[in-house]
Amino acid sequence: MPSVGTLAFDEFGRPVLILKGQESKKRLFGIEAHKSHILAGKAVADTLKTSLGPRGMDKCMVSPDGDITITNDGATILSMMHVENEIGKLLVQLSKSQDDEIGDGTTGVVVLAGALLEHAEALLDKGIHPIRIADGYELAAKVALEHLDKIAETYPLDLKKLDPLINTAMTTLGSKIINRCQRQMAEIAVNAIMNVADMERRDVNFELIKVQGKVGGRLEDTLLVKGVVVDKTFSHPQMPKEVRDAKIAILTCPFEPPKPKTKHKLDITNVEDYKKLREYEKEKFTEMIKAIKDSGANLVICQWGFDDEANHLLLSHELPAVRWVGGPEIELIAIATGGRIVPRFQELTAEKLGFAGHIRELDFGTTSEHMLCIEQCKKSNTCTIFVRGGNKMVVEEAKRALHDALCVVRNLVRDNRIVYGGGACEISCAIEVAKEANKIPTIEQYAIRAFADALESVPLALAENSGYSPIKTLSDVKAQQIAQNNPRLGIDCLNTGTNDMKAQTVIETLIGKRQQISLATQLVRMILKIDDIRLPGEAEE
Amino acid sequence: MQPMIIILKDGTDSSQGKSQVLSNISACQAVTEAIRTTLGPRGMDKLIVDGRGKATISNDGATILKLLEIIHPAARTLVDIAKSQDAEVGDGTTSVVLLTGEILKNARTFIEDGMHPTIIIRAIRKATALATKKVKEIAVHIKMDNIKEQRALLEKCARTTLSSKLIARQRDFFSKMVVDSVLMLDELLPLNMIGMKKVTGGSLEESRLVAGVAFKKTFSYAGFEMQQKKYLKPKIALLNIELELKAERDNAEIRLDNVAEYQKIVDAEWSILYNKLEKLHASGVNVVLSKLPIGDVATQYFADRDMFCAGRVQEDDLRRTQKACGGAIITTIENLDDKVQQVFGTCELFEETQIGSERYNFFTGCPKAKTATMILRGGADQFIDEVERSLHDAIMIVRRAVKNDSIVAGGGAIEMALSRTLRDFSRTIPGKEQLIIAAYAKAFEVIPRQLCENAGFDATNILNKLRQKHAENNIWFGVDIMNEDVTDNFIAAVWEPAVVKINAITAASEAACLILSVDETIKVPKSSAEPSNAAKAMNMV
């Protein structure tokens, strides 16, 4: 069969070039292409498999600059692995989109996709058309999703009783490095979300929650500040370290004589003029200070810097000030304190001031670093989670873990249906899908059965990571599930003696699980549908 | 000895004669092979990585051919007809290329036997005219008076197109969406009034259609978060004005000789901006959108006055907003109050909503909603890109079908009908043309044959069944992909607009004629070769 990639010859036997750079282009076609995809997909999934579950291990990644990251968050691992293979890249995006949408379950989705691909390989060997496999997978996914809806339970969402929410957050945190203070972290996450959640619209604005980290102290020192923490200090060392009942002027104009934006030049020809200029500048400074004093502010937060003269004047007028506060922080402070951002001194009025009950400088041990903590704000629906930890890696990982926990709680606010984790819902779905498979008259039956097997890969990995004999544990649980008709039985990763996940309160959100299954299925369909890959040759690089 | 006369530039490649025609035909066939497997519901996708490492996964003939970077001059014709089919009707790009390839393949034997190309061309032209006439004759007209019926027709056409794409499983969902979006447009059905926004994450079913405009939150300055994010019946101003504090003229320079002037200049600059802002505020606008940046001062000004603003809005988004909400794009803020409000647009609801990890601005319930926006969700970038291409095809088909209400049955049915008609006709003419028209008739069978081959069916068997059915005047019998059999595709609702087929037939024939009529290729070497020649000359001296 003549095809592009092989050479075509004209009547004199000379090769005819049809494509640009044809000789150097690489091409994979047909079943070979499928095999190579599956291999790549499996390789990526295998990397992640060991980080699944509460007994999952972390990965250490060293970036080209020598930065070290230690994490067990699937999306982070994949994005830092710099996968080159095209199919691998698709899996990376898969975990990223799970991360964007749900925030948790990024490892699980990749493991599931990998397992689906692995089982597809066996079916391909049997000679089943790849699209029929994909069709079968989608049928199976539909069955699984319907079953999930059936076994899902509605969760009480009560602002007074946060315990259930905390339990869910704990499930997420259970697999992270910070599970030493699981409870505390979960409480922090839940409180933070509850602080900013808009219960009416069932929406949570993440921009109101800031996660700050600082190396030093212990993980237990992590705290939730109902307010804003800024990595800045007062501009003058002699300013007071603590302000109570602060009225804050939030400025985005520098403390210096105003300059026109148009290019300008001031010709000074004599001493008189020069003195005038000095006078003018001085006058401007006093004017500014006066404007602030008049508005009644007793604290100044400024986006820009001020020069020493202004600094001194502020000090002498007993106006503590903070300079070089970044744009997003200024905004957070403004929202928290109910103040308005003021772009010009002329516009400063008493109404535009923000209010905070307590502002203090935090200092850390013996280091000379300080941070500013703004608390008891007027509208305290912004909050900051301030993470402490022994080293940078732990702090970073704790931040990621908290992010996951926050996402999970947010998802519960949006949709308060849950399923049980620990592989319980996967096993239950697998049983259901396998049952359905027998009812399908066409070849898709095989694909559906393969889907059921693939679903079991999550509990298998969980059991394996927890040090059990995976197949034995899984078959035990499966037998129990069928015998007791109880979809809440999962893998007892922590060896607590019961494998009823309800008793263990291992809970996951329904939308997270649904998302995992549907995303993985769609991606696998896409991969299976490709039968031809063309890569540019090395020569072009 | 005769002196040698050089006519062409050194290095010019020229080849001619019969062998040249044959070599062109083989090149075209090689290209056809490359996209052969993408046809039909069981067609596969291609993954193509370009020189810059960007991967594209597609099943769309035109897209694939474009990315293959074909340099062979005759083969490029195929790329062009695929493109023209894409531009004209948007779908059927693969089949048009396949058809051309097959016509050429069948013509090849005649060329080899020494038949003159012009005779072949004449016969092909005749057959084409006949084929198009036949399509028009047997096409079924659907009454468009009934809106419900029209919808049903359009949805079926969209479904047929989508069935060969990645989103085949969700085709019911998407065909509704496509039809809805097209029906929202005005009579001219301008394609650019359907916006497609891609947000990774989420599953395909979470894609949605917005009757109105939606676009991603633009870059914002401090103060943005304090703006209100929801307005009922807002007054919308669309600007092409920069709202930033900046030098009004770039190359101007101001010379000052007096300190007192200084403040005046500064004030003057501020007042330019404030003037604009005040005018806008005074006109009672709630939402300000601008193509040009809106600076931090303006953002805070608007935030202070409960107005929403977004700067650097993409031009096409702005245009669509204008189309949807009415109003005009304002280039100066003078005379805002004079004209009686018609410069401003409005809509029922403006809202900013979180989709996945992105925030989107929605304008819904627009009074002149002749525009629609699709928000596509999916696991990976490539995935959504392909969905977008598929939907584009479907939209084009639906647009065509709205204007043109005659349809034919797909799945190879119409091709078989044409093939039979032409074969019958060929027997009525004496002379060489008989053979060619018969060959042309046979070429049509490539579509059902390829459909079978891609699905892994026994193509010969199915084709024979089809021929038999068509001989009994069952003109709508085509391949039944789902059950490996033949079926009446008109009843099975595999419908395509007749105009798509007519266009495909004409384009394919014309391309085939074009390629057949070329008997000499003169290829001028790249001009980059010239300096090397000059260098040689230099060396010789």
mmCIF file of N, CA and C in Angstrom, chain A residues 387-434:
data_model
loop_
_atom_site.group_PDB
_atom_site.id
_atom_site.type_symbol
_atom_site.label_atom_id
_atom_site.label_comp_id
_atom_site.label_asym_id
_atom_site.label_seq_id
_atom_site.Cartn_x
_atom_site.Cartn_y
_atom_site.Cartn_z
ATOM 1 N N VAL A 387 0.742 29.129 56.836
ATOM 2 C CA VAL A 387 1.310 27.788 57.026
ATOM 3 C C VAL A 387 2.729 27.901 57.558
ATOM 4 N N ARG A 388 3.018 27.114 58.574
ATOM 5 C CA ARG A 388 4.382 27.047 59.100
ATOM 6 C C ARG A 388 4.896 25.625 58.929
ATOM 7 N N GLY A 389 6.185 25.508 58.889
ATOM 8 C CA GLY A 389 6.724 24.158 58.771
ATOM 9 C C GLY A 389 8.231 24.186 58.822
ATOM 10 N N GLY A 390 8.798 23.024 59.058
ATOM 11 C CA GLY A 390 10.231 22.917 59.295
ATOM 12 C C GLY A 390 11.100 23.298 58.120
ATOM 13 N N ASN A 391 10.668 22.989 56.908
ATOM 14 C CA ASN A 391 11.481 23.383 55.774
ATOM 15 C C ASN A 391 10.595 23.778 54.609
ATOM 16 N N LYS A 392 11.236 24.289 53.600
ATOM 17 C CA LYS A 392 10.477 24.877 52.498
ATOM 18 C C LYS A 392 9.589 23.828 51.819
ATOM 19 N N MET A 393 10.163 22.632 51.666
ATOM 20 C CA MET A 393 9.416 21.601 50.967
ATOM 21 C C MET A 393 8.126 21.258 51.704
ATOM 22 N N VAL A 394 8.231 21.176 53.024
ATOM 23 C CA VAL A 394 7.047 20.818 53.803
ATOM 24 C C VAL A 394 6.006 21.926 53.689
ATOM 25 N N VAL A 395 6.479 23.160 53.760
ATOM 26 C CA VAL A 395 5.532 24.268 53.695
ATOM 27 C C VAL A 395 4.815 24.251 52.354
ATOM 28 N N GLU A 396 5.599 24.056 51.287
ATOM 29 C CA GLU A 396 4.987 24.043 49.960
ATOM 30 C C GLU A 396 3.979 22.910 49.825
ATOM 31 N N GLU A 397 4.371 21.741 50.315
ATOM 32 C CA GLU A 397 3.479 20.595 50.195
ATOM 33 C C GLU A 397 2.232 20.805 51.056
ATOM 34 N N ALA A 398 2.420 21.412 52.208
ATOM 35 C CA ALA A 398 1.270 21.670 53.075
ATOM 36 C C ALA A 398 0.313 22.623 52.381
ATOM 37 N N LYS A 399 0.877 23.595 51.679
ATOM 38 C CA LYS A 399 0.021 24.541 50.958
ATOM 39 C C LYS A 399 -0.810 23.806 49.914
ATOM 40 N N ARG A 400 -0.131 22.908 49.168
ATOM 41 C CA ARG A 400 -0.853 22.165 48.135
ATOM 42 C C ARG A 400 -1.938 21.302 48.754
ATOM 43 N N ALA A 401 -1.594 20.674 49.879
ATOM 44 C CA ALA A 401 -2.557 19.802 50.537
ATOM 45 C C ALA A 401 -3.761 20.622 50.989
ATOM 46 N N LEU A 402 -3.488 21.788 51.543
ATOM 47 C CA LEU A 402 -4.584 22.629 52.007
ATOM 48 C C LEU A 402 -5.442 23.059 50.827
ATOM 49 N N HIS A 403 -4.782 23.327 49.710
ATOM 50 C CA HIS A 403 -5.536 23.709 48.521
ATOM 51 C C HIS A 403 -6.516 22.596 48.153
ATOM 52 N N ASP A 404 -6.025 21.365 48.167
ATOM 53 C CA ASP A 404 -6.897 20.236 47.860
ATOM 54 C C ASP A 404 -8.066 20.179 48.827
ATOM 55 N N ALA A 405 -7.744 20.345 50.104
ATOM 56 C CA ALA A 405 -8.794 20.260 51.117
ATOM 57 C C ALA A 405 -9.814 21.375 50.903
ATOM 58 N N LEU A 406 -9.318 22.556 50.605
ATOM 59 C CA LEU A 406 -10.230 23.675 50.369
ATOM 60 C C LEU A 406 -11.162 23.362 49.208
ATOM 61 N N CYS A 407 -10.571 22.791 48.139
ATOM 62 C CA CYS A 407 -11.376 22.470 46.965
ATOM 63 C C CYS A 407 -12.474 21.483 47.320
ATOM 64 N N VAL A 408 -12.103 20.481 48.101
ATOM 65 C CA VAL A 408 -13.093 19.463 48.448
ATOM 66 C C VAL A 408 -14.237 20.080 49.222
ATOM 67 N N VAL A 409 -13.892 20.925 50.174
ATOM 68 C CA VAL A 409 -14.957 21.530 50.983
ATOM 69 C C VAL A 409 -15.824 22.418 50.090
ATOM 70 N N ARG A 410 -15.174 23.129 49.189
ATOM 71 C CA ARG A 410 -15.950 23.983 48.281
ATOM 72 C C ARG A 410 -16.927 23.137 47.458
ATOM 73 N N ASN A 411 -16.417 22.000 46.984
ATOM 74 C CA ASN A 411 -17.288 21.159 46.179
ATOM 75 C C ASN A 411 -18.489 20.680 46.969
ATOM 76 N N LEU A 412 -18.267 20.431 48.248
ATOM 77 C CA LEU A 412 -19.391 20.010 49.081
ATOM 78 C C LEU A 412 -20.378 21.142 49.252
ATOM 79 N N VAL A 413 -19.868 22.352 49.306
ATOM 80 C CA VAL A 413 -20.780 23.493 49.425
ATOM 81 C C VAL A 413 -21.627 23.580 48.166
ATOM 82 N N ARG A 414 -20.973 23.292 47.029
ATOM 83 C CA ARG A 414 -21.704 23.371 45.771
ATOM 84 C C ARG A 414 -22.706 22.240 45.615
ATOM 85 N N ASP A 415 -22.265 21.062 45.971
ATOM 86 C CA ASP A 415 -23.114 19.899 45.765
ATOM 87 C C ASP A 415 -22.828 18.967 46.925
ATOM 88 N N ASN A 416 -23.803 18.815 47.796
ATOM 89 C CA ASN A 416 -23.475 18.115 49.031
ATOM 90 C C ASN A 416 -23.757 16.622 48.990
ATOM 91 N N ARG A 417 -23.616 16.032 47.803
ATOM 92 C CA ARG A 417 -23.752 14.582 47.759
ATOM 93 C C ARG A 417 -22.367 13.952 47.834
ATOM 94 N N ILE A 418 -22.292 12.821 48.515
ATOM 95 C CA ILE A 418 -20.988 12.208 48.717
ATOM 96 C C ILE A 418 -21.037 10.716 48.410
ATOM 97 N N VAL A 419 -19.851 10.175 48.179
ATOM 98 C CA VAL A 419 -19.718 8.726 48.091
ATOM 99 C C VAL A 419 -18.594 8.335 49.045
ATOM 100 N N TYR A 420 -18.474 7.048 49.281
ATOM 101 C CA TYR A 420 -17.443 6.637 50.224
ATOM 102 C C TYR A 420 -16.141 6.308 49.517
ATOM 103 N N GLY A 421 -15.055 6.695 50.131
ATOM 104 C CA GLY A 421 -13.738 6.557 49.497
ATOM 105 C C GLY A 421 -13.111 5.204 49.793
ATOM 106 N N GLY A 422 -11.810 5.203 49.816
ATOM 107 C CA GLY A 422 -11.100 3.956 50.099
ATOM 108 C C GLY A 422 -11.371 2.893 49.062
ATOM 109 N N GLY A 423 -11.734 3.313 47.868
ATOM 110 C CA GLY A 423 -11.981 2.338 46.806
ATOM 111 C C GLY A 423 -13.374 1.748 46.863
ATOM 112 N N ALA A 424 -14.157 2.128 47.894
ATOM 113 C CA ALA A 424 -15.471 1.501 48.062
ATOM 114 C C ALA A 424 -16.363 1.752 46.853
ATOM 115 N N CYS A 425 -16.433 3.016 46.409
ATOM 116 C CA CYS A 425 -17.372 3.284 45.321
ATOM 117 C C CYS A 425 -16.864 2.691 44.015
ATOM 118 N N GLU A 426 -15.546 2.610 43.864
ATOM 119 C CA GLU A 426 -15.023 1.996 42.638
ATOM 120 C C GLU A 426 -15.404 0.518 42.584
ATOM 121 N N ILE A 427 -15.248 -0.147 43.720
ATOM 122 C CA ILE A 427 -15.575 -1.575 43.733
ATOM 123 C C ILE A 427 -17.048 -1.761 43.440
ATOM 124 N N SER A 428 -17.852 -0.921 44.065
ATOM 125 C CA SER A 428 -19.285 -1.041 43.884
ATOM 126 C C SER A 428 -19.658 -0.816 42.422
ATOM 127 N N CYS A 429 -19.028 0.208 41.806
ATOM 128 C CA CYS A 429 -19.298 0.486 40.392
ATOM 129 C C CYS A 429 -18.836 -0.687 39.532
ATOM 130 N N ALA A 430 -17.684 -1.236 39.875
ATOM 131 C CA ALA A 430 -17.144 -2.337 39.079
ATOM 132 C C ALA A 430 -18.108 -3.512 39.087
ATOM 133 N N ILE A 431 -18.670 -3.790 40.265
ATOM 134 C CA ILE A 431 -19.616 -4.904 40.350
ATOM 135 C C ILE A 431 -20.813 -4.636 39.455
ATOM 136 N N GLU A 432 -21.297 -3.404 39.558
ATOM 137 C CA GLU A 432 -22.486 -3.031 38.793
ATOM 138 C C GLU A 432 -22.212 -3.105 37.284
ATOM 139 N N VAL A 433 -21.060 -2.566 36.885
ATOM 140 C CA VAL A 433 -20.719 -2.532 35.460
ATOM 141 C C VAL A 433 -20.567 -3.952 34.929
ATOM 142 N N ALA A 434 -19.910 -4.814 35.720
ATOM 143 C CA ALA A 434 -19.715 -6.202 35.279
ATOM 144 C C ALA A 434 -21.061 -6.892 35.107
#
